[in-house]
Coordinates of N, CA and C in Angstrom, one line a residue:
X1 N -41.7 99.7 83.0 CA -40.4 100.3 83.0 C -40.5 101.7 82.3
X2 N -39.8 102.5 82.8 CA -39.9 104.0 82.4 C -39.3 104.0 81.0
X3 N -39.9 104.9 80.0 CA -39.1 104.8 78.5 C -37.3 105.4 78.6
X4 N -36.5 104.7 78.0 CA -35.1 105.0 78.2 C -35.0 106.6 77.4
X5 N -34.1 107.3 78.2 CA -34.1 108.7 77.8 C -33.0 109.1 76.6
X6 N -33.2 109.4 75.1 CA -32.5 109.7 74.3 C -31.0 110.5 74.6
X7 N -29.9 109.7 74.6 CA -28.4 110.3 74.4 C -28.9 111.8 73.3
X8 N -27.9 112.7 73.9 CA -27.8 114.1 73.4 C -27.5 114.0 71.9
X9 N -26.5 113.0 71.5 CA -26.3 112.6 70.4 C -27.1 112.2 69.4
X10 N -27.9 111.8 69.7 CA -29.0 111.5 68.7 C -29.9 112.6 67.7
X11 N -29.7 113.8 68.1 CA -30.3 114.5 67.6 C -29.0 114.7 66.0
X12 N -28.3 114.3 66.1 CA -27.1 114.4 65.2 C -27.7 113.0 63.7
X13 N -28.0 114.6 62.6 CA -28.4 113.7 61.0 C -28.0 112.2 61.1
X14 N -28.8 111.1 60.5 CA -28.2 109.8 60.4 C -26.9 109.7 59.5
X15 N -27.0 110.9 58.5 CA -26.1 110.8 57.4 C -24.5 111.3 57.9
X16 N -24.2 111.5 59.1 CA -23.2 111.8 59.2 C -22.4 110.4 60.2
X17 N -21.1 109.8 59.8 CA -20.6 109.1 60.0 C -20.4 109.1 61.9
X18 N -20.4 108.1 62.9 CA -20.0 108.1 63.8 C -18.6 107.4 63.7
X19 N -17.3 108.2 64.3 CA -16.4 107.2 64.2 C -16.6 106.6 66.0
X20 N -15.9 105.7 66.2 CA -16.0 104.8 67.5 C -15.1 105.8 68.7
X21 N -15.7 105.7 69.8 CA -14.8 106.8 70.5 C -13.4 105.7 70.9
X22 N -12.3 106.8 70.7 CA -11.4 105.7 70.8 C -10.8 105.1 69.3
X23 N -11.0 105.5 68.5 CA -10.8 104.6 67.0 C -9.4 104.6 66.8
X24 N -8.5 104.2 66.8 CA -7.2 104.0 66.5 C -7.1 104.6 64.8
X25 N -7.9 104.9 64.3 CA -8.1 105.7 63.0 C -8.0 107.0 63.1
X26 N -8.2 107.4 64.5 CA -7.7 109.0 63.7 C -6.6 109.1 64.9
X27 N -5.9 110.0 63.9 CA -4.5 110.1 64.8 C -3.9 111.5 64.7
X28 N -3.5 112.2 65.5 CA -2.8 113.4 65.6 C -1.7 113.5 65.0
X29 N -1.3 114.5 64.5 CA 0.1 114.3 63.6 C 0.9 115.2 64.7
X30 N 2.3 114.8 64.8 CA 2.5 115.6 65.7 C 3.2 116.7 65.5
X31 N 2.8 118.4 66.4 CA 2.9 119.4 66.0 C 2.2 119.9 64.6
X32 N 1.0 119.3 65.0 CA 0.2 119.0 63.9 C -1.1 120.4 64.6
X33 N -0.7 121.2 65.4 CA -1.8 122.2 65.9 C -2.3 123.2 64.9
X34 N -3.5 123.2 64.2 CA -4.1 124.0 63.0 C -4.3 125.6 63.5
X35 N -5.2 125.5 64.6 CA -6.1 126.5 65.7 C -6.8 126.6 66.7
X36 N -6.6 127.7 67.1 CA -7.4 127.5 68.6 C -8.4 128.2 68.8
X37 N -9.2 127.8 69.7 CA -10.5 128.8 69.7 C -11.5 128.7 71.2
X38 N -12.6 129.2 71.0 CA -13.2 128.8 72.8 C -13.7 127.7 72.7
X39 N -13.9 127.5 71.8 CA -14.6 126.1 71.2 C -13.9 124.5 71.5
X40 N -12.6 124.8 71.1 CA -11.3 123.3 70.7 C -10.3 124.3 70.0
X41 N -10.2 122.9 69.6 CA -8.3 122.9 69.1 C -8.5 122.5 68.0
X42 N -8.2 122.7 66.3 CA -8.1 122.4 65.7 C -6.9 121.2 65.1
X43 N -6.5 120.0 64.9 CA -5.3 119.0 64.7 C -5.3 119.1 63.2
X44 N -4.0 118.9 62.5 CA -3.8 117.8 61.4 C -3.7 116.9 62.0
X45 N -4.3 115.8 61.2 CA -4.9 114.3 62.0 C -4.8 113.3 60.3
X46 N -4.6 112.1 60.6 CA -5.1 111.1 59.6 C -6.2 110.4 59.7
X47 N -6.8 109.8 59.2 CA -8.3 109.1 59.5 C -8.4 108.2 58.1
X48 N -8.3 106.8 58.0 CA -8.2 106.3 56.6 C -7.2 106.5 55.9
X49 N -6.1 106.4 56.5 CA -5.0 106.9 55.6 C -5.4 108.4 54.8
X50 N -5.7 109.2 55.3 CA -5.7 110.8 54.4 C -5.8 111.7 55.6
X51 N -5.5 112.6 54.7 CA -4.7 113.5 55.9 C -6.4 114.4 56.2
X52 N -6.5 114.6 57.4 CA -8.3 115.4 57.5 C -7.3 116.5 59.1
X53 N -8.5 117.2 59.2 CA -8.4 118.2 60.1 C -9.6 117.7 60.9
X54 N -9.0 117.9 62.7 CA -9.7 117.0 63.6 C -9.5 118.2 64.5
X55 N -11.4 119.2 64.5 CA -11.6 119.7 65.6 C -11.9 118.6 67.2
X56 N -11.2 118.9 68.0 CA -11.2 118.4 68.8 C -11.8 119.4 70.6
X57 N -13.1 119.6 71.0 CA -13.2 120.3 71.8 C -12.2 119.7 73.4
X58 N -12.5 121.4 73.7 CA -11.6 121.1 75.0 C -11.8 120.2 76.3
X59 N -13.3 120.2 76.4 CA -13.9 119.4 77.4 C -13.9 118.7 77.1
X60 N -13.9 117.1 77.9 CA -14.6 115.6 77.9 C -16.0 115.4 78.1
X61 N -16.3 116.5 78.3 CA -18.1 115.9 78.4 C -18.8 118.0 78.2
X62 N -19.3 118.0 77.8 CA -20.3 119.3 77.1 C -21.3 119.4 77.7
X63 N -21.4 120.9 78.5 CA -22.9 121.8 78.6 C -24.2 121.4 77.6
X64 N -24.7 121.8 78.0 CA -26.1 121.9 76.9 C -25.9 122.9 75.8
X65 N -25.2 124.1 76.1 CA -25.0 124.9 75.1 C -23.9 124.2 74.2
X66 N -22.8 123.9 74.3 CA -22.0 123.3 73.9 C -22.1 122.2 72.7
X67 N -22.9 121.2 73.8 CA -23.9 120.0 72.9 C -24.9 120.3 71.6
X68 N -25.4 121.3 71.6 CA -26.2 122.3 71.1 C -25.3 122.7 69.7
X69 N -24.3 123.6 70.3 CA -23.5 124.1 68.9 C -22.7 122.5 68.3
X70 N -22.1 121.9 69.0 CA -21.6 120.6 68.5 C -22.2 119.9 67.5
X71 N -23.3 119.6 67.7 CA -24.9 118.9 67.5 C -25.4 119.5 65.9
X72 N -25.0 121.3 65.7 CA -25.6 121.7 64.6 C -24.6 121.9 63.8
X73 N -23.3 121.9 64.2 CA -21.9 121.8 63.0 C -21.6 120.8 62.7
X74 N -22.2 119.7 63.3 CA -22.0 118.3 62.7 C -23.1 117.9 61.7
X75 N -24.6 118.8 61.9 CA -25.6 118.2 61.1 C -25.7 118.7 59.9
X76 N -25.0 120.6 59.6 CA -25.0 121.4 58.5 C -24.3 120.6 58.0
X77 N -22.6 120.3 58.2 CA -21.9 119.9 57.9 C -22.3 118.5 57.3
X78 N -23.0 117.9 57.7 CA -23.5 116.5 57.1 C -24.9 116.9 56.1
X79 N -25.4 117.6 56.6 CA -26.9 117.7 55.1 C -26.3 118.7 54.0
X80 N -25.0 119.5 54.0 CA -24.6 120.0 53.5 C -24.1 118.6 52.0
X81 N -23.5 117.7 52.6 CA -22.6 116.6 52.0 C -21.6 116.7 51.5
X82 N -20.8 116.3 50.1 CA -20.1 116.5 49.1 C -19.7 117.3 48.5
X83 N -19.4 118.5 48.1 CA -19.4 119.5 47.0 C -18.1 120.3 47.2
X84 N -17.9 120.4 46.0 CA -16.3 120.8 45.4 C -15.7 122.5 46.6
X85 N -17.0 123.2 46.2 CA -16.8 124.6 46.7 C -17.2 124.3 48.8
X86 N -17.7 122.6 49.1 CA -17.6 123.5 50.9 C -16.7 122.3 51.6
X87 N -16.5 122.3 52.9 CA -15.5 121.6 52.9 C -16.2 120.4 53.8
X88 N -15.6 119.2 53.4 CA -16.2 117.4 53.5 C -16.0 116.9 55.4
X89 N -17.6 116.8 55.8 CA -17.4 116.5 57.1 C -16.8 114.5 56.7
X90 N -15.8 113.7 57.3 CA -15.4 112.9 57.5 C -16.4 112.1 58.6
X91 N -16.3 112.9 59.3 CA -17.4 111.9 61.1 C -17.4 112.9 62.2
X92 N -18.0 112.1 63.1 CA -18.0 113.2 64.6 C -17.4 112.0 65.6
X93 N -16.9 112.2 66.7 CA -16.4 111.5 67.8 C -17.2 111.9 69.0
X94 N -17.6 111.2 69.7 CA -18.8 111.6 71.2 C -17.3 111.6 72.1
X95 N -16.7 110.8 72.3 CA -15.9 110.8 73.6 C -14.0 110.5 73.2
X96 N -13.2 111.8 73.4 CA -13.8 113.1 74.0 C -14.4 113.3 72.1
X97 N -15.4 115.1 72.4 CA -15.9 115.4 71.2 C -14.8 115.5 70.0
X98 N -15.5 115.3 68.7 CA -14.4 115.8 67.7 C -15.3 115.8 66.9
X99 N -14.7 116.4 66.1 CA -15.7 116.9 64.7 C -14.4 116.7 63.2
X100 N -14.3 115.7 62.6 CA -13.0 115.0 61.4 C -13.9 115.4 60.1
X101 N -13.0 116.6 59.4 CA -13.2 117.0 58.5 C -12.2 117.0 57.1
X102 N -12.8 117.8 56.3 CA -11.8 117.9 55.0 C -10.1 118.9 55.3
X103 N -8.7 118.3 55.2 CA -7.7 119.0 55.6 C -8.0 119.8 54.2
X104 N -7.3 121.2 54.0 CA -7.0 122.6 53.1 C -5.4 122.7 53.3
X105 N -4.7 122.1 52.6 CA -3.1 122.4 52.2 C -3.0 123.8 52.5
X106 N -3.3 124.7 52.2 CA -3.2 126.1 51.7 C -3.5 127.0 52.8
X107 N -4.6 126.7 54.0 CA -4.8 127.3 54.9 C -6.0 128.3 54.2
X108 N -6.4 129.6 55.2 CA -7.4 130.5 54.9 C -7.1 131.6 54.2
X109 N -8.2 131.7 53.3 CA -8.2 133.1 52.2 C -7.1 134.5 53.1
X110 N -7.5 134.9 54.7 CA -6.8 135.9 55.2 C -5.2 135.8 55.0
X111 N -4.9 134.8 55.7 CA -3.3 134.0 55.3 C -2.9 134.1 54.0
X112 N -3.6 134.0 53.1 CA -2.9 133.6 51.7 C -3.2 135.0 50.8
X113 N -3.8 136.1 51.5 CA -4.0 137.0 51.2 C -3.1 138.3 51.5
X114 N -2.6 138.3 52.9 CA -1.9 139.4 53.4 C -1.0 138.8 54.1
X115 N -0.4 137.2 54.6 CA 0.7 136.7 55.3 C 1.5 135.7 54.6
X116 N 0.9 135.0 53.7 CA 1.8 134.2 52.9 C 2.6 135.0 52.4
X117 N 4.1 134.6 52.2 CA 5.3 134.8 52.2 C 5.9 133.9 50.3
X118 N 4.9 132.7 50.2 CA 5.8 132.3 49.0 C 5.3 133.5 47.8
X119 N 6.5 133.5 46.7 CA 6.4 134.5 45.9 C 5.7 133.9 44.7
X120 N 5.2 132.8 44.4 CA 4.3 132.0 43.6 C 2.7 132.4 44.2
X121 N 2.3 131.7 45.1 CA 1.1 132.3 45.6 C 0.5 133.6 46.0
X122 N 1.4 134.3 46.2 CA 1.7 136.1 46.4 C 1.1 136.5 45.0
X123 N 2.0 135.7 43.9 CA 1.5 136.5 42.4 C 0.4 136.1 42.1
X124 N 0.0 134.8 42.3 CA -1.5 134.0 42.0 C -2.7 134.7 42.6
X125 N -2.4 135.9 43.8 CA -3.6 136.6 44.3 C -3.7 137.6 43.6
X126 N -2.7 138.1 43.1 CA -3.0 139.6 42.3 C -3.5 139.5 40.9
X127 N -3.7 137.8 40.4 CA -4.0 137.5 39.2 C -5.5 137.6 39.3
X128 N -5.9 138.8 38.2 CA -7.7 139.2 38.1 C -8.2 136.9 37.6
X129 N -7.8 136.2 37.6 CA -8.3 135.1 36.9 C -8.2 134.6 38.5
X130 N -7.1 134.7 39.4 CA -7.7 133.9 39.9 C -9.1 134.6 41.4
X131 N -8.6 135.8 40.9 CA -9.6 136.1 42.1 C -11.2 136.0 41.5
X132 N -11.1 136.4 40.3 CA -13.0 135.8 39.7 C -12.7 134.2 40.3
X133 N -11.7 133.3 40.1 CA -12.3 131.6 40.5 C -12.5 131.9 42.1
X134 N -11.7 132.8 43.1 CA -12.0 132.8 44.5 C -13.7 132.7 44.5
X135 N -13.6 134.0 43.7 CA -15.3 135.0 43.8 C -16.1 133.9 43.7
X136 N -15.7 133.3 42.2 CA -17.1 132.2 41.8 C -17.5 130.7 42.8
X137 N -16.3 130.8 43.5 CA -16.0 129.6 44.5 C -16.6 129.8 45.8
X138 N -16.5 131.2 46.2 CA -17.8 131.4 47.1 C -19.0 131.4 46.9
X139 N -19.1 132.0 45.3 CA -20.9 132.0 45.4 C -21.3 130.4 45.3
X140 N -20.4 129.5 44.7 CA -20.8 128.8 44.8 C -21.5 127.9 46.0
X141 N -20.5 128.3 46.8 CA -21.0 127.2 48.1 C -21.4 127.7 48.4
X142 N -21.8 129.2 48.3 CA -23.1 129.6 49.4 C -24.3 129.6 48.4
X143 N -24.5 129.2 47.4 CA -25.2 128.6 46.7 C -26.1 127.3 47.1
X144 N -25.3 126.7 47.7 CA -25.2 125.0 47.7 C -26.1 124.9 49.2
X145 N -25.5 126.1 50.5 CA -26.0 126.7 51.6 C -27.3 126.7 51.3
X146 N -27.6 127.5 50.2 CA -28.9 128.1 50.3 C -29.7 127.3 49.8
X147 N -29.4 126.4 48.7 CA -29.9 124.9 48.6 C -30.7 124.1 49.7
X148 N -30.2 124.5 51.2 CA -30.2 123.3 52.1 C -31.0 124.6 53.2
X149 N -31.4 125.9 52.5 CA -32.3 126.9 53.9 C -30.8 127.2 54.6
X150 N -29.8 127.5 54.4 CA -29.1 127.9 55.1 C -28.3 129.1 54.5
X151 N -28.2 129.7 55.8 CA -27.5 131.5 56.0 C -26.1 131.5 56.8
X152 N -24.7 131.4 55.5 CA -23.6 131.7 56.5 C -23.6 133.1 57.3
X153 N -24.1 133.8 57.1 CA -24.1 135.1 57.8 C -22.7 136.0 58.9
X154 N -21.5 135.2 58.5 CA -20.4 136.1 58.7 C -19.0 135.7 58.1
X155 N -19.6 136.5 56.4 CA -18.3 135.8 55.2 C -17.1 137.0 55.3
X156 N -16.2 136.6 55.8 CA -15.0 137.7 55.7 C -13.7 136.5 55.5
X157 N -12.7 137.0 55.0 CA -11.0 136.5 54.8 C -11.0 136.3 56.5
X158 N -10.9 137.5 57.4 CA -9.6 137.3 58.6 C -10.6 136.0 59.2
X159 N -12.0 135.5 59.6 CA -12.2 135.0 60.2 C -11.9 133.3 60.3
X160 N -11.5 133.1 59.1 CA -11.3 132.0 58.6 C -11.7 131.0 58.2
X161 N -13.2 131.4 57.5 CA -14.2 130.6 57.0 C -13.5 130.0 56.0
X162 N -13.0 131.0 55.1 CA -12.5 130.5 53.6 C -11.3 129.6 53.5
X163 N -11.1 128.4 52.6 CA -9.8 127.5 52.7 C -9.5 127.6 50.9
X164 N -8.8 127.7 50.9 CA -8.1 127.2 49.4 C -7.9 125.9 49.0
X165 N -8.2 125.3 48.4 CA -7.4 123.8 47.8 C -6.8 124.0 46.7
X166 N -5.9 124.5 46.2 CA -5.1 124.6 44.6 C -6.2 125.3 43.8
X167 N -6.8 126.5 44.5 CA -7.5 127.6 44.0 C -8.6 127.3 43.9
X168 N -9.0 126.3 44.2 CA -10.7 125.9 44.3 C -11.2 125.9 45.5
X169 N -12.0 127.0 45.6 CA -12.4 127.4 47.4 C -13.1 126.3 48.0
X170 N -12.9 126.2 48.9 CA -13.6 125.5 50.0 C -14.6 126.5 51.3
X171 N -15.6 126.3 51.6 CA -15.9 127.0 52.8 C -16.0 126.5 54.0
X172 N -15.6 127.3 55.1 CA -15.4 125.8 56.2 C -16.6 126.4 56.9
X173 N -17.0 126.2 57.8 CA -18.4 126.2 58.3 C -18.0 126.2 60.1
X174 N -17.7 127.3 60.9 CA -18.1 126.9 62.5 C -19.2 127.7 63.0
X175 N -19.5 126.8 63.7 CA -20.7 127.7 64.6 C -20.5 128.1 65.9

């Protein structure tokens, strides 16, 4: 018998959780649309009872290129692991793809920088205390990056790498 040919998936870290395709565990909130991109859709979603953010690509079945970039944001995002300053992969979904991560109340550094509207968070950016905790909250996780051989190599506000959690940065990670 010929050796059985490795699913695409497999090249995806052990350490990152598979949820079941189909899991009645993660769930779309509705009007729950985060962002869009060429990539997917980003959802607020639940998963275990907690509120997570569930990239969801557009296709049901993935290119090789596709598979590829899918395949290496699920593996940083898992050898990355735990840590306060980057933001917590939950699982990946094979069918359709999804990628269930850490939800950011607060949205991205750009937003909360030049579009947010509340007059509380408006004054909290112009505070020099909290922009050193932004500052130190990036080096941190790219700290943590470089711990693991890894180069974010495109850190700006508008792109929307950066998330806030109650002023403790998060960095979100797409490829």
């Amino acid at each position: 018998l010929p050796e059985e040919e490795p699913e695409w998936w497999d090249e995806i870290e052990e350490t990152a959780v598979h949820i079941a395709d189909g899991d009645a565990e993660v769930v779309k909130i509705k009007d729950g649309e985060l962002g869009k991109g060429a990539f997917g859709v980003v959802y607020k979603s639940t998963y275990k009872d907690q509120t997570v953010a569930m990239k969801e690509l557009h296709l049901p079945t993935l290119n090789k290129k596709e598979k590829k970039s899918f395949i290496k944001e699920v593996n940083v995002l898992a050898k990355l692991g735990k840590h306060d300053n980057l933001i917590t992969l939950h699982g990946y979904r094979i069918k359709p793809p999804a990628i269930v991560m850490e939800y950011v109340e607060l949205g991205n550094l750009q937003y909360l920088l030049h579009e947010c509207e509340d007059e509380k968070v408006e004054a909290n950016m112009y505070d020099v205390r909290i922009k050193k905790k932004i500052a130190f909250g990036i080096v941190c996780g790219l700290k943590q990056m470089h711990l693991f051989e890894m180069v974010h190599g495109d850190i700006k506000s508008a792109n929307g790498k950066f998330m806030l959690l109650f002023y403790n940065i998060s960095l979100v990670l797409f490829f």
